[in-house]
Amino acid sequence: MAIRFRIESTCPLTGARLGRLATPHGEVETPVFMPVGTLASVKAMTPDELRGMGYGIVLANTYHLYLRPGPDVVAEAGGLHRFMNWPGAILTDSGGFQVFSLAKLRRIEEDGVSFQSHLDGSRHFLSPEKAIAIQEALGADIIMALDECPPYPCDWEYARRSALLTARWAARCRAAHRRDDQALFGIVQGSVFHDIRAENTRMITGMDFPGYAIGGLSVGEPKPVMMETLELVTSLLPQDKPRYLMGVGAPEDLVEGVARGVDMFDCVLPTRIARHGTVFTATGTVIVRDARYARDFGPLDPECDCYVCRNYTRAYIRHLLKSGEILGLRLTTWHNLAFLARLMSRVRENIREGTFPQFRQAFLQRYRSSRGADLREGTPGGPSKGH
């Protein structure tokens, strides 16, 4: 087996699970947030800095690495781990979401999807078999089946056609997968329609993948609808296999996802909003670029003990950002990733100690009651799953 997963503790009042995920490149405690290194690099951070925060797994993007530098280059370098000098585990997505959200003139067919590159307009075709071949060349520890992520909103008929296509593609990915040192996860789709989600979950779990991802959420649907759909799907997934909620990274969503039995998360949100001057704090988000912080000589978050908060002030970081200094982007990114690493560590600790329900209530009450900036103010519009 490419991975081994075991549950060490389960919260009796919620669906929260404490587990361990063993991969060929190390063991990862779950629940875990995975920073996104789209082009084999978590923006503004070095691998050593990420390891110092406690991260043991990152995500890289198949679509972008396929277009540049190409999977042949990565394979020749010895695989992603050597190419990017990352000693921990790596998960690659299938590239499907980026094809559907970024590519020009895409056309979905039974065999796969044809598209034009968002970089230069060149034409490409991505089939389930090709998605697996690319990911096998990249060499990640965990790889994903090709799926179609339907937009929100969409009608019931479209969502069901899409979910059935995703299931057929999943079967083809399963048949094409050859490397026994990589774990292939299936992806559950179905938009926000509970009957389609239930049907698709049964179909995907019937293929007996070593892990399961939940796709097609956090793409614009109302938060309560997202959580209701997530709760349904996790209730139908096997108890003994890891569950991965794709494209979710806001602190409150991580805590609520854990409460519904999710083990793994990823999102570009913490690094993207950091580059626009927005940072996480225990009492909500702060847009540190705002003029009111020009003479604020306190840390980004008074309750945070990360390198940035120990050494730099809001005033200085605002100065760097307003001046276009690269250090400013590095410091906001560093803090946001450290904040999430610490949050997930506290989540795991409270599950272990049997106090997760109390932690959840206290954290969400403080975070949601703040007058912090809405995350959307710190980042361009649109879903948070972009590149």
Short mmCIF file of C-alpha atoms in Angstrom, two decimals:
data_model
loop_
_atom_site.label_atom_id
_atom_site.label_comp_id
_atom_site.label_asym_id
_atom_site.label_seq_id
_atom_site.Cartn_x
_atom_site.Cartn_y
_atom_site.Cartn_z
CA MET A 1 0.00 0.00 0.00
CA ALA A 2 1.24 3.47 -0.90
CA ILE A 3 -0.40 4.91 2.22
CA ARG A 4 -1.67 3.65 5.54
CA PHE A 5 -4.33 5.47 7.52
CA ARG A 6 -5.54 4.87 11.03
CA ILE A 7 -7.96 6.70 13.30
CA GLU A 8 -6.62 7.24 16.81
CA SER A 9 -9.56 9.10 18.35
CA THR A 10 -13.05 10.23 17.39
CA CYS A 11 -15.05 12.99 19.06
CA PRO A 12 -18.28 11.42 20.38
CA LEU A 13 -20.28 14.66 19.97
CA THR A 14 -19.12 15.60 16.45
CA GLY A 15 -17.60 13.82 13.48
CA ALA A 16 -14.06 15.04 14.30
CA ARG A 17 -11.37 12.39 13.83
CA LEU A 18 -7.74 12.32 14.94
CA GLY A 19 -5.63 10.15 12.67
CA ARG A 20 -2.27 9.34 11.14
CA LEU A 21 -1.57 9.13 7.43
CA ALA A 22 1.62 7.24 6.59
CA THR A 23 3.09 7.96 3.15
CA PRO A 24 6.34 6.98 1.40
CA HIS A 25 7.69 10.39 2.43
CA GLY A 26 6.67 10.51 6.05
CA GLU A 27 3.76 10.31 8.44
CA VAL A 28 1.23 13.14 8.68
CA GLU A 29 -1.12 13.76 11.60
CA THR A 30 -4.70 14.49 10.60
CA PRO A 31 -6.80 16.62 10.41
CA VAL A 32 -4.30 18.51 8.28
CA PHE A 33 -4.23 21.57 6.05
CA MET A 34 -2.03 21.24 2.96
CA PRO A 35 -0.44 24.42 1.55
CA VAL A 36 -0.80 24.73 -2.21
CA GLY A 37 2.38 24.83 -4.28
CA THR A 38 0.74 25.31 -7.67
CA LEU A 39 3.94 25.28 -9.73
CA ALA A 40 5.93 23.06 -7.34
CA SER A 41 6.44 26.04 -5.03
CA VAL A 42 4.35 27.42 -2.19
CA LYS A 43 4.50 31.07 -3.15
CA ALA A 44 7.08 33.13 -1.23
CA MET A 45 8.13 30.23 1.03
CA THR A 46 11.04 27.80 1.09
CA PRO A 47 10.58 24.10 1.91
CA ASP A 48 12.64 24.52 5.10
CA GLU A 49 10.37 27.34 6.27
CA LEU A 50 7.29 25.21 5.70
CA ARG A 51 8.83 22.29 7.57
CA GLY A 52 9.67 24.66 10.41
CA MET A 53 5.98 25.55 10.72
CA GLY A 54 5.15 21.86 11.07
CA TYR A 55 3.91 21.06 7.58
CA GLY A 56 4.55 17.53 6.33
CA ILE A 57 2.50 17.54 3.13
CA VAL A 58 1.92 20.04 0.32
CA LEU A 59 -0.11 20.08 -2.87
CA ALA A 60 1.08 20.67 -6.44
CA ASN A 61 -1.04 21.25 -9.52
CA THR A 62 -1.06 18.81 -12.43
CA TYR A 63 -2.52 21.23 -15.00
CA HIS A 64 0.11 23.90 -14.43
CA LEU A 65 3.05 21.50 -14.22
CA TYR A 66 1.87 19.74 -17.37
CA LEU A 67 1.98 23.05 -19.26
CA ARG A 68 5.30 24.09 -17.72
CA PRO A 69 7.91 22.77 -17.28
CA GLY A 70 6.25 19.54 -18.42
CA PRO A 71 6.04 16.16 -16.66
CA ASP A 72 9.03 14.85 -18.63
CA VAL A 73 11.27 17.53 -17.12
CA VAL A 74 10.04 16.76 -13.60
CA ALA A 75 10.50 13.02 -14.15
CA GLU A 76 14.04 13.57 -15.48
CA ALA A 77 14.81 15.57 -12.33
CA GLY A 78 13.83 12.56 -10.24
CA GLY A 79 10.23 13.49 -9.52
CA LEU A 80 8.59 16.37 -7.70
CA HIS A 81 10.28 15.69 -4.37
CA ARG A 82 13.75 16.17 -5.80
CA PHE A 83 12.71 18.83 -8.29
CA MET A 84 11.34 21.14 -5.56
CA ASN A 85 13.60 19.88 -2.73
CA TRP A 86 10.64 18.87 -0.58
CA PRO A 87 11.29 15.88 1.72
CA GLY A 88 7.70 15.45 2.91
CA ALA A 89 4.60 14.06 1.25
CA ILE A 90 3.07 15.56 -1.89
CA LEU A 91 -0.47 15.39 -3.25
CA THR A 92 -1.22 16.32 -6.85
CA ASP A 93 -4.69 17.16 -8.10
CA SER A 94 -5.83 15.83 -11.46
CA GLY A 95 -5.86 19.18 -13.25
CA GLY A 96 -9.56 18.91 -13.96
CA PHE A 97 -10.63 21.95 -11.95
CA GLN A 98 -8.08 24.18 -13.66
CA VAL A 99 -9.08 22.92 -17.10
CA PHE A 100 -12.68 23.83 -16.41
CA SER A 101 -11.94 27.15 -14.71
CA LEU A 102 -8.87 28.51 -16.53
CA ALA A 103 -8.57 26.96 -19.95
CA LYS A 104 -9.91 28.65 -23.05
CA LEU A 105 -12.47 27.05 -25.35
CA ARG A 106 -12.72 23.81 -23.40
CA ARG A 107 -14.90 21.01 -24.71
CA ILE A 108 -15.99 18.12 -22.49
CA GLU A 109 -16.42 14.75 -24.17
CA GLU A 110 -16.78 11.17 -23.02
CA ASP A 111 -13.12 10.49 -23.76
CA GLY A 112 -11.89 13.54 -21.85
CA VAL A 113 -11.66 17.29 -22.25
CA SER A 114 -9.99 19.27 -25.03
CA PHE A 115 -8.82 22.77 -24.17
CA GLN A 116 -6.56 25.64 -25.07
CA SER A 117 -3.81 26.64 -22.67
CA HIS A 118 -4.45 29.83 -20.71
CA LEU A 119 -0.75 30.62 -21.26
CA ASP A 120 -0.35 30.56 -25.02
CA GLY A 121 -3.53 29.21 -26.57
CA SER A 122 -1.94 25.89 -27.54
CA ARG A 123 -4.36 22.97 -27.87
CA HIS A 124 -4.34 20.01 -25.51
CA PHE A 125 -6.44 16.98 -24.62
CA LEU A 126 -6.72 15.56 -21.11
CA SER A 127 -8.21 12.10 -20.69
CA PRO A 128 -8.46 10.10 -17.46
CA GLU A 129 -5.59 7.94 -18.64
CA LYS A 130 -3.42 10.95 -19.48
CA ALA A 131 -4.18 12.59 -16.11
CA ILE A 132 -2.89 9.44 -14.41
CA ALA A 133 0.18 9.20 -16.67
CA ILE A 134 1.11 12.83 -15.93
CA GLN A 135 0.74 12.34 -12.19
CA GLU A 136 2.73 9.12 -12.27
CA ALA A 137 5.53 11.02 -14.03
CA LEU A 138 5.35 13.80 -11.42
CA GLY A 139 5.71 11.20 -8.68
CA ALA A 140 3.48 12.51 -5.88
CA ASP A 141 2.57 10.28 -2.94
CA ILE A 142 -1.18 10.85 -3.44
CA ILE A 143 -2.76 11.46 -6.83
CA MET A 144 -6.33 12.26 -7.85
CA ALA A 145 -8.75 10.82 -10.38
CA LEU A 146 -9.88 13.13 -13.19
CA ASP A 147 -13.30 14.61 -12.46
CA GLU A 148 -15.59 17.30 -13.76
CA CYS A 149 -16.33 20.05 -11.25
CA PRO A 150 -19.72 21.55 -12.17
CA PRO A 151 -20.22 25.28 -11.69
CA TYR A 152 -22.52 26.77 -9.09
CA PRO A 153 -25.32 27.22 -9.74
CA CYS A 154 -26.22 24.47 -12.17
CA ASP A 155 -29.43 22.53 -12.73
CA TRP A 156 -30.12 18.98 -11.53
CA GLU A 157 -29.79 17.45 -14.99
CA TYR A 158 -26.36 18.96 -15.59
CA ALA A 159 -25.13 17.99 -12.11
CA ARG A 160 -26.19 14.38 -12.59
CA ARG A 161 -24.65 14.07 -16.07
CA SER A 162 -21.46 15.53 -14.64
CA ALA A 163 -21.46 13.18 -11.64
CA LEU A 164 -22.01 10.12 -13.83
CA LEU A 165 -19.18 11.23 -16.13
CA THR A 166 -16.94 11.69 -13.08
CA ALA A 167 -17.76 8.12 -12.00
CA ARG A 168 -16.94 6.70 -15.43
CA TRP A 169 -13.69 8.66 -15.52
CA ALA A 170 -12.86 7.41 -12.02
CA ALA A 171 -13.18 3.81 -13.19
CA ARG A 172 -10.85 4.53 -16.11
CA CYS A 173 -8.33 6.19 -13.79
CA ARG A 174 -8.46 3.14 -11.53
CA ALA A 175 -7.74 0.87 -14.49
CA ALA A 176 -4.92 3.08 -15.78
CA HIS A 177 -3.12 3.46 -12.46
CA ARG A 178 0.14 1.46 -12.36
CA ARG A 179 2.45 2.78 -9.65
CA ASP A 180 1.99 0.94 -6.38
CA ASP A 181 3.95 3.61 -4.48
CA GLN A 182 1.23 6.18 -5.20
CA ALA A 183 -2.25 6.24 -3.67
CA LEU A 184 -5.05 7.17 -6.09
CA PHE A 185 -8.04 8.94 -4.51
CA GLY A 186 -11.51 9.03 -6.03
CA ILE A 187 -13.52 12.25 -6.05
CA VAL A 188 -17.20 12.62 -5.17
CA GLN A 189 -19.19 15.18 -7.17
CA GLY A 190 -22.87 16.14 -7.52
CA SER A 191 -23.05 19.87 -6.79
CA VAL A 192 -25.46 20.62 -3.90
CA PHE A 193 -28.09 18.02 -4.84
CA HIS A 194 -28.23 15.47 -2.06
CA ASP A 195 -29.68 12.64 -4.13
CA ILE A 196 -26.93 13.00 -6.73
CA ARG A 197 -24.25 13.27 -4.05
CA ALA A 198 -25.52 10.11 -2.37
CA GLU A 199 -25.62 8.21 -5.66
CA ASN A 200 -22.18 9.40 -6.69
CA THR A 201 -20.70 8.60 -3.28
CA ARG A 202 -21.97 5.02 -3.55
CA MET A 203 -20.54 4.70 -7.05
CA ILE A 204 -17.11 6.09 -6.19
CA THR A 205 -16.73 4.19 -2.90
CA GLY A 206 -17.78 1.02 -4.73
CA MET A 207 -14.46 1.24 -6.62
CA ASP A 208 -12.55 0.84 -3.33
CA PHE A 209 -10.07 3.70 -3.57
CA PRO A 210 -7.59 4.10 -0.68
CA GLY A 211 -9.00 7.58 0.00
CA TYR A 212 -11.81 9.89 -1.08
CA ALA A 213 -12.00 13.56 -1.97
CA ILE A 214 -15.08 15.75 -1.87
CA GLY A 215 -15.05 18.11 -4.83
CA GLY A 216 -17.40 20.75 -6.15
CA LEU A 217 -17.86 22.65 -2.87
CA SER A 218 -16.63 26.14 -1.95
CA VAL A 219 -17.35 27.25 -5.50
CA GLY A 220 -19.89 29.96 -4.67
CA GLU A 221 -22.69 28.12 -2.89
CA PRO A 222 -24.06 29.53 0.42
CA LYS A 223 -22.06 28.35 3.43
CA PRO A 224 -24.98 26.51 5.11
CA VAL A 225 -25.66 24.62 1.87
CA MET A 226 -22.01 23.67 1.64
CA MET A 227 -21.96 22.33 5.19
CA GLU A 228 -25.21 20.38 4.75
CA THR A 229 -23.85 18.75 1.59
CA LEU A 230 -20.53 17.99 3.27
CA GLU A 231 -22.27 16.40 6.24
CA LEU A 232 -24.27 14.14 3.94
CA VAL A 233 -21.23 12.96 1.98
CA THR A 234 -19.01 12.28 4.99
CA SER A 235 -21.81 10.23 6.56
CA LEU A 236 -21.68 7.94 3.51
CA LEU A 237 -17.90 7.60 3.19
CA PRO A 238 -15.98 4.67 4.71
CA GLN A 239 -14.88 5.23 8.28
CA ASP A 240 -11.43 3.73 7.80
CA LYS A 241 -10.20 5.82 4.87
CA PRO A 242 -9.02 9.44 4.65
CA ARG A 243 -11.47 12.13 3.56
CA TYR A 244 -10.20 15.16 1.68
CA LEU A 245 -12.27 18.34 1.22
CA MET A 246 -10.86 20.12 -1.82
CA GLY A 247 -10.34 23.87 -2.06
CA VAL A 248 -11.29 24.90 1.49
CA GLY A 249 -8.92 26.94 3.67
CA ALA A 250 -10.71 29.68 5.64
CA PRO A 251 -10.11 29.08 9.37
CA GLU A 252 -13.78 28.77 10.29
CA ASP A 253 -14.37 26.35 7.40
CA LEU A 254 -11.48 24.16 8.51
CA VAL A 255 -12.91 23.87 12.02
CA GLU A 256 -16.41 23.18 10.72
CA GLY A 257 -15.09 20.69 8.18
CA VAL A 258 -13.24 18.81 10.91
CA ALA A 259 -16.48 18.72 12.92
CA ARG A 260 -18.05 16.90 9.98
CA GLY A 261 -15.37 14.27 9.73
CA VAL A 262 -12.92 15.70 7.19
CA ASP A 263 -9.25 14.70 7.51
CA MET A 264 -7.49 16.72 4.79
CA PHE A 265 -7.89 20.22 3.34
CA ASP A 266 -6.13 22.42 0.79
CA CYS A 267 -6.65 25.92 -0.57
CA VAL A 268 -4.78 28.83 -2.15
CA LEU A 269 -6.70 31.23 0.10
CA PRO A 270 -4.09 31.84 2.84
CA THR A 271 -1.30 32.61 0.37
CA ARG A 272 -3.48 34.52 -2.07
CA ILE A 273 -5.05 36.89 0.43
CA ALA A 274 -1.62 37.39 2.02
CA ARG A 275 -0.32 38.80 -1.26
CA HIS A 276 -3.17 41.32 -1.14
CA GLY A 277 -2.37 42.35 2.43
CA THR A 278 -4.96 40.35 4.37
CA VAL A 279 -3.94 38.22 7.35
CA PHE A 280 -5.65 35.81 9.72
CA THR A 281 -5.91 36.60 13.43
CA ALA A 282 -7.64 34.92 16.35
CA THR A 283 -10.40 37.54 16.12
CA GLY A 284 -10.90 37.55 12.35
CA THR A 285 -9.06 38.83 9.31
CA VAL A 286 -7.14 42.10 9.14
CA ILE A 287 -6.31 44.07 5.99
CA VAL A 288 -2.90 45.28 7.12
CA ARG A 289 -2.54 47.51 4.05
CA ASP A 290 -5.22 49.82 5.48
CA ALA A 291 -4.11 53.32 6.51
CA ARG A 292 -5.21 52.79 10.11
CA TYR A 293 -2.23 50.45 10.63
CA ALA A 294 0.39 53.00 9.52
CA ARG A 295 1.36 53.65 13.16
CA ASP A 296 0.30 50.34 14.66
CA PHE A 297 3.46 48.92 16.24
CA GLY A 298 1.87 45.74 17.49
CA PRO A 299 2.16 42.28 15.87
CA LEU A 300 -0.19 41.04 13.16
CA ASP A 301 -1.90 38.87 15.78
CA PRO A 302 -1.16 39.50 19.50
CA GLU A 303 -1.97 35.84 20.23
CA CYS A 304 0.37 34.41 17.59
CA ASP A 305 3.93 33.32 18.36
CA CYS A 306 5.08 32.80 14.76
CA TYR A 307 8.37 34.25 13.52
CA VAL A 308 6.59 37.20 11.92
CA CYS A 309 4.57 38.18 14.96
CA ARG A 310 7.61 37.88 17.22
CA ASN A 311 9.74 40.16 15.07
CA TYR A 312 7.69 42.59 12.96
CA THR A 313 4.90 45.12 13.43
CA ARG A 314 1.77 45.89 11.46
CA ALA A 315 3.20 49.31 10.66
CA TYR A 316 6.40 47.89 9.19
CA ILE A 317 4.63 45.19 7.18
CA ARG A 318 2.16 47.77 5.85
CA HIS A 319 5.13 49.93 4.81
CA LEU A 320 6.67 46.99 2.95
CA LEU A 321 3.42 46.18 1.15
CA LYS A 322 2.74 49.78 0.16
CA SER A 323 6.33 50.09 -1.07
CA GLY A 324 6.12 46.96 -3.20
CA GLU A 325 8.84 45.20 -1.22
CA ILE A 326 8.92 41.41 -1.66
CA LEU A 327 9.60 40.94 2.04
CA GLY A 328 6.12 42.23 2.81
CA LEU A 329 4.51 39.45 0.77
CA ARG A 330 6.76 36.88 2.39
CA LEU A 331 5.87 38.00 5.90
CA THR A 332 2.10 38.04 5.37
CA THR A 333 2.28 34.64 3.64
CA TRP A 334 4.48 33.23 6.40
CA HIS A 335 2.07 34.39 9.08
CA ASN A 336 -1.06 33.04 7.38
CA LEU A 337 0.47 29.61 6.85
CA ALA A 338 1.84 29.54 10.40
CA PHE A 339 -1.59 30.56 11.70
CA LEU A 340 -3.27 27.63 9.95
CA ALA A 341 -0.56 25.18 11.03
CA ARG A 342 -1.08 26.26 14.63
CA LEU A 343 -4.87 26.13 14.28
CA MET A 344 -4.79 22.56 12.99
CA SER A 345 -2.36 21.58 15.75
CA ARG A 346 -4.80 22.95 18.33
CA VAL A 347 -7.68 21.14 16.62
CA ARG A 348 -5.78 17.84 16.86
CA GLU A 349 -4.83 18.49 20.47
CA ASN A 350 -8.42 19.15 21.47
CA ILE A 351 -9.71 16.04 19.68
CA ARG A 352 -7.05 14.04 21.52
CA GLU A 353 -8.05 15.53 24.88
CA GLY A 354 -11.79 15.19 24.28
CA THR A 355 -12.40 18.96 24.31
CA PHE A 356 -12.98 19.62 20.61
CA PRO A 357 -16.66 20.72 20.96
CA GLN A 358 -15.70 23.38 23.50
CA PHE A 359 -12.74 24.49 21.39
CA ARG A 360 -14.91 24.69 18.29
CA GLN A 361 -17.52 26.84 20.00
CA ALA A 362 -15.00 29.21 21.57
CA PHE A 363 -12.93 29.61 18.40
CA LEU A 364 -15.87 30.23 16.09
CA GLN A 365 -17.53 32.64 18.51
CA ARG A 366 -14.43 34.83 18.64
CA TYR A 367 -13.58 34.54 14.97
CA ARG A 368 -17.08 35.23 13.68
CA SER A 369 -17.98 37.98 16.13
CA SER A 370 -15.01 40.12 15.18
CA ARG A 371 -15.13 43.20 13.05
CA GLY A 372 -12.30 41.81 10.95
CA ALA A 373 -12.34 42.34 7.20
CA ASP A 374 -14.36 40.04 5.01
CA LEU A 375 -11.95 37.73 3.21
CA ARG A 376 -13.39 38.82 -0.10
CA GLU A 377 -12.03 42.31 0.47
CA GLY A 378 -8.50 40.99 0.47
CA THR A 379 -8.57 38.95 -2.70
CA PRO A 380 -9.94 39.16 -6.23
CA GLY A 381 -13.46 37.89 -6.68
CA GLY A 382 -14.42 34.36 -7.55
CA PRO A 383 -14.04 30.95 -5.96
CA SER A 384 -11.06 30.36 -3.70
CA LYS A 385 -9.80 27.33 -5.60
CA GLY A 386 -7.93 29.20 -8.32
CA HIS A 387 -4.23 28.97 -9.06
#
